[in-house]
């Protein structure tokens, strides 16, 4: 009798499982994903329950692994104990010499080097938020980003270029009462207006910092500010609070990263990938970071082999650069188990993985300031994660219909947003709640308000607007489609179209400017292109083209300079006077498709030159490197 009952039960369960398998085959992927997430996030929940913030986790790991290398940089190892002592010095000088306390802000502009890490950690030990300035910023862009941090102290890293950048804006900073401290220099070598960071470090104690020094921290207290245009306007400091920073630090562990692993990164530490995912992952696991000052395609695999890297962080451009290198017998000779990153295009994914024999590629999607994120744990080519009915229980994220021309969500007759179906691009939005926090930007509240959609699925609700279009397939795998709004991505950096247009409009003879991104075959992201209208006769001269080139190279980082210019009599505006870019984007930079003069940024001639059909073909065939 019991055997019959047991047999019937097993048969029933098996039948049910078979039904689920054929009716909803994607369920098994979701269950596998959930199990992997739960296993990896136990430590995160432990930290939250015990009020352990990122500085507390660092202190614990430094005590646990004192003699283990935390950083390997340019052939030298820096142990957890050494980094801890250096960060203690930073914390003490910030308190004793600068008079800082929990809740204050310091801005740093430092290259990828160990000093960045212990300066960052040291400030966190006393609860000071850190504004991470892009070390490519110059002139007005640098002043603007620093000012938006509301910091009164700026730390400049080692290097003549960084010091020169600070010297160029010294009058503006001093007028605002800013103190500037320089690493790698003694006071005797510095001009008036600058102070030696190293001199202070040399006379400061490395004694441990009591946890009480940061007792005022809450889970929404800022760890750092990372600059993003957020798809709307000029670069703004996005707030990364203690909770979100710690949660992001567990992305690598979700991908199987542990204390025995060594992660190689050449991505800049002022970006969330290297800082939160990379450095944060190393801290949470007590692992080792193999830090590279700047990406080099020719040395990448050599570095990974020599330093025994087991993981590396990427953006899509890095993978494309590595693939463009000549094949080598040692291409697959390495100890890499997993690559984690974003932006790896489907057209090169399989080739990249097979040529370099990388067992796992875990692509993710996240916005620096966003409240939703996705992780592809299944090696699914091109996917950034999953968005299924089951996973909605854990994360309230949706794709809704979006009007690309008007750059606004499409609403139904009741004024509510409309979800999209499979294979249809939709705007990614995330419900704002206690569990899905949107911390916004430091400073003016209206910048944060612009990123919030109201009355989405019911009156009174609120959702974060990612500014990105994604789509999902019938198996609920999620794919990136396009970016909307006032930014585009080039060379791994976000470019503010507003900032570029403002720089162009400052040139004498320019009436107005409209900037957007255009795809270039064989390149990830979009290259900058600007439509400009001229004052007076509307004729462009060789002198004006040279002035535009000089103006852009002096005031904009290399990745933000428009590669293409389009001259025409007037811009097209909406009824609310917003620039219409849709048709410009469609026509791109093809001289045969554009009925107006086009120009190309020629770095060798140091001017913009006419974009001819021949030049266009050389660009799209990669004969001319851009």
XYZ file of C-alpha atoms in Angstrom:
626
model
C 0.000 0.000 0.000
C 2.670 2.462 1.050
C 4.718 1.563 -2.009
C 1.729 2.335 -4.205
C 1.212 5.694 -2.500
C 4.920 6.475 -2.804
C 4.959 5.415 -6.454
C 1.873 7.539 -7.159
C 3.436 10.527 -5.379
C 6.682 10.218 -7.309
C 4.765 9.829 -10.552
C 2.673 12.884 -9.710
C 5.723 14.977 -8.885
C 7.513 13.791 -12.025
C 4.463 14.582 -14.102
C 4.224 18.016 -12.544
C 7.888 18.696 -13.194
C 7.534 17.569 -16.805
C 4.526 19.850 -17.221
C 6.480 22.795 -15.812
C 9.475 21.927 -17.994
C 7.467 22.025 -21.209
C 5.032 24.792 -20.229
C 7.501 27.187 -18.578
C 11.064 25.966 -19.376
C 12.526 29.278 -18.217
C 11.507 28.524 -14.604
C 14.593 26.336 -14.081
C 16.898 29.195 -15.011
C 15.142 31.419 -12.501
C 15.454 28.828 -9.739
C 19.150 28.344 -10.489
C 19.648 32.122 -10.455
C 17.797 32.540 -7.156
C 19.775 29.742 -5.466
C 23.075 31.253 -6.599
C 22.037 34.719 -5.422
C 20.873 33.477 -2.021
C 24.126 31.570 -1.415
C 26.245 34.583 -2.255
C 24.216 37.226 -0.434
C 24.153 35.564 2.982
C 27.232 37.564 3.956
C 25.568 40.771 2.773
C 22.545 40.096 4.976
C 24.898 39.324 7.873
C 26.595 42.709 7.410
C 23.260 44.526 7.307
C 21.958 42.781 10.443
C 25.148 43.626 12.334
C 25.421 47.213 11.075
C 28.737 46.448 9.344
C 29.447 49.057 6.711
C 32.216 48.876 4.120
C 34.898 50.378 6.415
C 33.994 47.829 9.110
C 34.276 44.981 6.610
C 37.698 46.287 5.530
C 38.933 46.382 9.143
C 37.771 42.798 9.675
C 39.557 41.539 6.565
C 42.754 43.442 7.406
C 42.787 41.704 10.794
C 42.074 38.334 9.185
C 44.609 38.545 6.304
C 47.343 40.964 7.517
C 50.195 39.514 5.442
C 48.227 38.722 2.321
C 48.590 41.037 -0.701
C 45.566 43.289 -1.077
C 47.001 45.206 -4.057
C 49.561 44.281 -6.682
C 50.704 47.299 -8.685
C 53.618 47.657 -11.094
C 55.383 44.596 -9.710
C 55.000 45.523 -6.044
C 52.717 43.904 -3.474
C 50.884 45.887 -0.793
C 49.582 43.753 2.065
C 46.277 44.223 3.827
C 48.214 45.314 6.907
C 50.146 47.979 4.978
C 47.037 49.346 3.258
C 45.309 49.408 6.646
C 48.139 51.406 8.218
C 48.228 53.877 5.333
C 44.461 54.334 5.462
C 44.684 54.940 9.219
C 47.156 57.740 8.512
C 44.789 59.287 5.985
C 41.920 59.119 8.474
C 43.988 60.752 11.220
C 45.356 63.575 9.077
C 41.839 64.264 7.765
C 40.650 64.640 11.364
C 43.662 66.310 12.938
C 45.017 68.474 10.100
C 41.879 69.184 8.075
C 39.358 69.170 10.916
C 36.970 66.849 9.092
C 34.203 64.869 10.718
C 31.609 62.267 9.838
C 29.366 63.584 7.046
C 31.921 65.892 5.387
C 33.098 65.507 1.775
C 36.546 65.354 0.149
C 37.136 65.276 -3.612
C 39.988 63.191 -5.022
C 41.491 63.118 -8.509
C 43.998 60.266 -8.524
C 45.150 57.797 -11.172
C 44.750 54.038 -10.731
C 47.384 53.436 -8.060
C 47.522 52.198 -4.446
C 47.285 55.767 -3.112
C 43.762 56.017 -4.502
C 42.689 52.978 -2.506
C 44.112 53.888 0.884
C 43.067 57.530 0.528
C 39.531 56.367 -0.238
C 39.402 53.819 2.591
C 40.998 56.212 5.076
C 38.315 58.830 4.502
C 35.599 56.194 4.878
C 37.038 55.239 8.272
C 35.911 58.581 9.702
C 32.642 58.688 7.760
C 33.743 61.211 5.130
C 32.114 60.914 1.698
C 34.500 60.865 -1.274
C 33.779 62.609 -4.586
C 35.592 60.640 -7.307
C 36.730 63.066 -10.000
C 37.509 61.787 -13.487
C 41.253 62.408 -13.941
C 40.645 63.405 -17.570
C 38.702 66.515 -16.542
C 40.186 69.885 -17.361
C 39.336 73.601 -17.160
C 35.622 74.427 -16.764
C 34.589 70.776 -16.612
C 36.915 70.167 -13.669
C 35.746 73.275 -11.800
C 32.096 72.415 -12.409
C 32.412 68.809 -11.191
C 34.429 69.816 -8.139
C 31.982 72.596 -7.250
C 29.041 70.203 -7.464
C 30.700 67.960 -4.875
C 30.433 70.822 -2.338
C 33.826 69.752 -0.965
C 36.351 72.224 0.413
C 39.339 69.892 0.094
C 40.759 68.462 -3.122
C 43.402 65.713 -3.150
C 45.463 65.521 -6.349
C 47.324 62.308 -7.146
C 50.859 61.859 -8.417
C 51.664 63.007 -11.931
C 52.593 66.222 -13.731
C 49.413 66.179 -15.841
C 47.159 66.134 -12.793
C 49.140 68.915 -11.137
C 48.960 70.990 -14.338
C 45.180 70.474 -14.479
C 44.891 71.774 -10.909
C 47.234 74.700 -11.603
C 45.074 75.795 -14.531
C 42.005 76.152 -12.318
C 43.753 77.269 -9.123
C 42.290 80.828 -9.155
C 38.731 79.488 -9.449
C 39.244 77.000 -6.641
C 41.008 79.432 -4.303
C 38.209 81.963 -4.756
C 35.896 79.356 -3.263
C 38.151 78.723 -0.274
C 39.362 75.316 -1.442
C 42.486 73.677 0.016
C 44.457 71.520 -2.444
C 46.743 68.710 -1.297
C 49.129 67.014 -3.736
C 50.480 63.464 -3.483
C 54.005 62.565 -4.578
C 55.445 66.024 -3.811
C 57.133 67.721 -0.873
C 56.182 71.262 0.111
C 59.489 72.592 -1.265
C 58.598 71.465 -4.800
C 55.108 72.970 -4.843
C 54.040 76.463 -5.831
C 51.952 78.685 -3.591
C 48.371 77.526 -3.315
C 49.246 73.831 -3.015
C 50.095 71.758 0.052
C 51.989 68.479 0.281
C 49.849 65.471 1.162
C 52.966 63.334 1.634
C 54.463 65.689 4.219
C 51.332 65.303 6.328
C 51.392 61.516 5.948
C 55.026 61.329 7.061
C 54.256 62.850 10.454
C 50.900 61.180 11.136
C 50.330 58.106 13.306
C 49.099 54.863 11.754
C 47.309 53.757 14.918
C 43.946 52.047 14.445
C 40.835 54.186 14.012
C 38.061 53.388 16.522
C 34.698 52.539 14.985
C 33.200 55.304 17.139
C 34.741 57.862 14.747
C 32.058 56.894 12.206
C 29.256 56.166 14.656
C 27.090 58.817 13.019
C 26.808 56.855 9.775
C 23.466 55.553 8.555
C 22.774 53.189 5.676
C 21.958 56.139 3.416
C 25.109 58.063 4.396
C 27.293 58.655 1.306
C 30.299 56.426 0.712
C 31.157 58.261 -2.472
C 29.869 60.397 -5.307
C 30.361 59.074 -8.830
C 29.759 61.467 -11.691
C 27.177 60.645 -14.303
C 25.056 62.680 -16.673
C 22.178 60.413 -15.748
C 20.810 60.879 -19.314
C 19.746 64.405 -18.365
C 22.044 67.391 -18.701
C 25.498 68.044 -17.282
C 27.572 65.623 -15.153
C 26.187 65.300 -11.637
C 27.536 63.534 -8.534
C 25.359 60.454 -8.018
C 25.075 59.477 -4.363
C 26.300 55.984 -3.441
C 25.126 55.347 0.101
C 26.501 52.750 2.484
C 23.740 50.216 1.746
C 23.952 50.435 -2.042
C 27.765 50.446 -2.055
C 27.890 47.347 0.138
C 25.240 45.603 -1.963
C 27.177 46.372 -5.153
C 30.313 44.982 -3.534
C 28.729 41.518 -3.606
C 28.387 41.383 -7.400
C 31.756 39.625 -7.790
C 30.945 37.096 -5.043
C 27.673 36.294 -6.847
C 29.907 35.353 -9.808
C 31.833 32.909 -7.588
C 34.636 35.269 -6.476
C 36.262 34.311 -3.148
C 39.189 35.234 -0.884
C 41.602 33.077 -2.927
C 40.893 34.982 -6.146
C 42.879 37.755 -7.813
C 40.947 40.250 -9.938
C 42.731 42.234 -12.648
C 41.396 45.677 -13.487
C 42.564 48.413 -15.794
C 39.220 50.223 -15.521
C 39.426 53.612 -13.776
C 38.731 53.563 -10.055
C 36.590 56.693 -10.357
C 33.972 54.528 -12.102
C 31.524 52.238 -10.356
C 32.768 49.030 -12.054
C 36.298 49.250 -10.663
C 35.435 50.996 -7.400
C 32.240 49.303 -6.237
C 32.373 45.936 -7.999
C 36.168 45.545 -8.119
C 37.494 47.185 -4.957
C 34.275 46.473 -3.077
C 34.440 42.798 -4.055
C 38.066 42.546 -2.926
C 37.147 44.082 0.437
C 34.107 41.896 1.082
C 36.019 38.690 0.275
C 39.500 39.565 1.550
C 40.905 38.947 -1.926
C 43.601 40.618 -4.070
C 43.304 43.393 -6.655
C 45.761 43.386 -9.556
C 45.688 47.065 -10.411
C 46.777 48.546 -13.737
C 47.288 52.270 -14.144
C 45.953 52.277 -17.690
C 44.615 49.631 -20.050
C 47.111 48.205 -22.534
C 45.922 45.666 -25.112
C 49.504 44.551 -25.765
C 50.222 43.814 -22.078
C 46.809 42.625 -20.900
C 47.276 38.856 -21.168
C 50.925 39.053 -20.175
C 49.860 40.832 -16.976
C 47.127 38.272 -16.297
C 49.581 35.386 -16.738
C 52.415 36.854 -14.692
C 50.153 37.964 -11.834
C 48.033 34.786 -11.814
C 44.752 36.614 -12.328
C 41.622 34.501 -11.924
C 39.042 37.203 -12.723
C 39.117 40.394 -14.732
C 36.775 43.355 -15.111
C 35.895 44.574 -18.581
C 33.879 46.988 -20.630
C 32.985 46.068 -24.191
C 35.686 48.244 -25.709
C 38.409 46.300 -23.877
C 37.209 43.018 -25.378
C 37.136 44.506 -28.873
C 40.671 45.918 -28.491
C 41.959 42.529 -27.315
C 40.341 40.771 -30.267
C 41.946 43.206 -32.702
C 45.419 42.114 -31.566
C 47.249 39.537 -33.739
C 46.668 35.956 -32.643
C 49.340 34.504 -30.349
C 50.087 30.905 -29.277
C 49.677 31.993 -25.650
C 46.204 33.515 -26.115
C 44.587 30.790 -24.012
C 47.452 30.344 -21.531
C 46.154 31.997 -18.381
C 44.316 31.174 -15.158
C 41.240 33.348 -15.792
C 38.043 31.601 -14.686
C 35.595 34.430 -15.169
C 35.251 37.862 -16.782
C 32.753 40.301 -15.267
C 31.642 43.506 -16.924
C 29.228 45.240 -19.232
C 28.958 46.324 -22.842
C 30.231 43.133 -24.524
C 28.416 43.086 -27.845
C 26.818 39.885 -29.125
C 28.704 40.150 -32.441
C 32.070 39.453 -30.750
C 31.018 37.568 -27.604
C 31.532 33.983 -28.837
C 34.704 34.821 -30.753
C 36.171 36.532 -27.687
C 35.257 33.694 -25.347
C 36.472 30.935 -27.675
C 39.724 32.576 -28.763
C 40.853 33.325 -25.205
C 39.200 30.239 -23.666
C 37.369 32.091 -20.902
C 35.150 29.612 -19.007
C 32.574 32.178 -17.829
C 31.546 35.637 -18.983
C 29.144 37.309 -16.569
C 27.680 40.418 -18.167
C 25.707 42.783 -15.953
C 23.537 45.868 -16.324
C 23.390 48.677 -13.781
C 23.129 52.472 -13.595
C 25.458 54.200 -11.152
C 22.542 56.081 -9.606
C 19.912 53.439 -10.396
C 17.880 51.200 -8.116
C 17.705 48.105 -10.339
C 20.336 45.847 -11.854
C 20.708 42.539 -13.673
C 23.354 39.827 -13.925
C 23.799 37.213 -16.656
C 25.089 34.146 -14.811
C 24.417 31.715 -17.662
C 26.891 32.666 -20.401
C 23.896 33.646 -22.543
C 25.426 35.501 -25.494
C 24.450 39.174 -25.547
C 22.191 39.069 -22.483
C 22.613 41.327 -19.442
C 20.423 39.217 -17.162
C 16.853 38.017 -16.777
C 13.502 39.769 -16.261
C 10.829 37.157 -15.610
C 7.542 37.072 -13.653
C 9.224 35.073 -10.876
C 12.146 37.490 -10.545
C 9.699 40.402 -10.241
C 9.117 39.147 -6.705
C 12.709 40.099 -5.851
C 13.074 43.224 -7.994
C 10.324 45.517 -9.246
C 11.721 46.392 -12.664
C 9.689 46.853 -15.837
C 10.009 47.815 -19.486
C 7.424 50.331 -20.727
C 6.601 51.842 -24.112
C 8.669 54.908 -24.986
C 8.406 57.553 -27.741
C 11.959 58.017 -29.025
C 11.194 61.199 -30.993
C 9.452 62.973 -28.109
C 11.731 61.311 -25.537
C 8.872 60.507 -23.182
C 6.943 57.461 -21.995
C 3.763 56.522 -23.846
C 0.654 56.456 -21.655
C -2.760 54.882 -22.163
C -6.174 56.581 -21.998
C -5.965 56.500 -18.189
C -2.598 58.250 -18.175
C -0.685 55.141 -17.089
C 2.402 53.547 -18.631
C 2.152 50.530 -20.927
C 4.402 47.457 -20.454
C 6.017 46.040 -23.596
C 5.950 42.420 -24.731
C 8.814 40.122 -25.798
C 11.351 41.479 -28.327
C 9.951 45.032 -28.122
C 12.331 47.726 -26.798
C 11.040 49.497 -23.717
C 12.270 52.038 -21.199
C 13.661 50.330 -18.105
C 12.133 51.659 -14.898
C 12.504 50.561 -11.270
C 9.966 51.025 -8.500
C 11.196 53.390 -5.782
C 10.629 51.817 -2.368
C 12.374 51.116 0.929
C 13.937 48.044 -0.672
C 14.755 49.748 -3.987
C 16.261 53.041 -2.927
C 16.899 55.888 -5.348
C 19.361 58.227 -3.637
C 19.588 60.707 -6.498
C 22.273 63.337 -6.919
C 24.122 65.610 -4.543
C 23.018 69.225 -4.731
C 19.972 70.641 -6.460
C 16.862 68.570 -5.863
C 15.401 69.255 -9.313
C 18.139 67.114 -10.903
C 16.956 64.150 -8.861
C 13.290 64.879 -9.604
C 13.963 64.706 -13.362
C 14.843 61.021 -12.992
C 11.558 60.075 -11.322
C 8.408 59.013 -13.175
C 5.103 59.383 -11.321
C 1.721 57.670 -11.776
C 3.281 54.809 -13.727
C 0.958 51.849 -13.053
C -1.268 53.517 -10.478
C -1.822 57.009 -9.169
C 0.760 58.026 -6.603
C 3.505 55.503 -7.398
C 7.053 56.520 -8.326
C 9.688 54.861 -10.514
C 13.324 55.521 -11.368
C 13.808 56.347 -15.064
C 16.982 54.592 -16.221
C 17.101 56.403 -19.566
C 17.933 53.076 -21.227
C 15.939 50.981 -23.666
C 16.109 47.205 -23.196
C 14.113 44.225 -24.459
C 13.548 40.639 -23.373
C 13.169 37.471 -25.435
C 10.504 34.747 -24.981
C 12.741 33.038 -22.392
C 12.953 36.304 -20.418
C 16.619 36.958 -21.125
C 17.219 40.691 -21.092
C 19.227 42.656 -23.672
C 20.440 46.241 -23.896
C 19.022 48.144 -26.879
C 19.881 51.861 -26.743
C 20.351 54.903 -24.561
C 17.966 57.848 -24.736
C 18.183 61.387 -23.477
C 21.123 63.743 -23.223
C 24.052 61.334 -22.996
C 25.854 58.739 -25.052
C 28.776 56.431 -24.337
C 32.143 56.523 -26.112
C 35.497 54.958 -25.192
C 33.933 53.591 -22.026
C 32.874 57.031 -20.755
C 29.500 58.753 -20.526
C 29.373 61.969 -22.540
C 27.017 64.815 -21.672
C 25.578 66.269 -24.882
C 24.635 69.414 -22.976
C 28.220 69.991 -21.863
C 29.613 69.514 -25.382
C 27.004 71.810 -26.942
C 27.710 74.497 -24.347
C 31.439 74.374 -25.128
C 30.777 74.720 -28.873
C 28.288 77.554 -28.387
C 30.951 79.555 -26.520
C 32.988 79.911 -29.725
C 32.626 83.274 -31.427
C 30.677 82.852 -34.643
C 28.605 79.888 -33.431
C 24.885 80.580 -33.054
C 23.784 77.268 -31.538
C 24.831 73.627 -31.236
C 23.096 70.261 -30.907
C 25.108 67.170 -29.920
C 24.302 63.458 -30.093
C 25.999 60.087 -30.567
C 26.290 58.154 -33.829
C 27.280 54.495 -34.243
C 30.537 53.738 -36.073
C 31.026 50.236 -37.561
C 33.564 48.178 -35.615
C 33.334 50.343 -32.502
C 31.335 50.052 -29.299
C 29.225 52.932 -28.099
C 28.625 56.041 -30.177
C 30.983 58.740 -31.424
C 30.175 62.372 -30.768
C 28.579 64.433 -33.537
C 27.399 68.035 -33.344
C 25.135 70.092 -35.569
C 26.096 73.757 -35.410
C 24.475 76.876 -36.795
C 26.555 79.940 -37.601
C 26.064 83.632 -36.997
C 26.017 86.141 -39.840
C 26.566 84.758 -43.348
C 26.455 81.155 -42.227
C 29.702 80.372 -44.024
C 32.324 78.269 -42.309
C 35.970 79.309 -42.670
C 39.171 77.322 -42.196
C 40.004 79.668 -39.339
C 36.770 78.856 -37.521
C 37.363 75.123 -37.965
C 40.809 75.463 -36.359
C 39.339 77.494 -33.502
C 36.687 74.823 -32.938
C 39.357 72.109 -32.856
C 41.527 74.030 -30.376
C 38.548 74.972 -28.222
C 37.334 71.366 -27.986
C 40.765 69.860 -27.284
C 41.454 72.398 -24.536
C 38.090 72.253 -22.778
C 36.789 68.727 -23.343
C 38.234 65.318 -22.419
C 39.334 63.338 -25.478
C 36.317 61.011 -25.347
C 33.857 63.956 -25.315
C 35.207 65.855 -28.324
C 32.812 65.667 -31.289
C 34.443 63.665 -34.078
C 31.957 64.944 -36.626
C 30.457 68.369 -37.291
C 27.407 69.149 -39.396
C 26.798 72.748 -40.481
C 23.272 73.845 -41.323
C 21.136 77.017 -41.308
C 18.959 76.192 -38.287
C 18.076 73.552 -35.729
C 14.710 71.826 -35.473
C 12.882 72.485 -32.195
C 9.780 71.032 -30.547
C 6.879 73.214 -29.388
C 8.613 73.369 -26.003
C 11.882 74.467 -27.683
C 13.665 71.171 -27.156
C 16.155 70.183 -29.856
C 14.968 67.380 -32.150
C 17.796 64.921 -32.824
C 16.039 61.835 -34.186
C 16.520 62.551 -37.907
C 20.108 63.688 -37.353
C 20.895 60.377 -35.632
C 19.306 58.359 -38.447
C 21.381 60.128 -41.114
C 24.593 59.676 -39.121
C 27.794 60.989 -40.709
C 27.379 59.541 -44.207
C 27.974 62.362 -46.757
C 25.542 60.679 -49.159
C 22.748 60.766 -46.571
C 23.348 64.244 -45.149
C 22.325 67.263 -47.269
C 24.642 69.655 -45.406
C 28.440 70.112 -45.076
C 30.182 67.606 -42.810
C 33.577 67.825 -41.111
C 35.837 65.351 -39.303
C 38.205 65.975 -36.380
C 41.698 65.411 -37.796
C 44.184 65.172 -34.912
C 47.198 65.155 -37.250
C 46.198 68.423 -38.958
C 44.816 69.867 -35.707
C 41.596 71.055 -37.305
C 38.265 69.837 -38.638
C 38.533 68.774 -42.289
C 35.768 68.216 -44.892
C 34.248 64.750 -44.566
C 34.345 63.389 -48.110
C 32.973 60.095 -49.377
C 36.474 58.640 -49.488
C 37.228 59.758 -45.934
C 33.906 58.299 -44.779
C 34.774 54.916 -46.310
C 38.215 54.974 -44.679
C 36.605 55.620 -41.289
C 33.990 52.867 -41.485
C 36.577 50.371 -42.796
C 38.889 51.279 -39.889
C 41.686 52.501 -42.162
C 41.548 55.670 -40.114
C 41.635 54.980 -36.371
C 39.292 57.009 -34.242
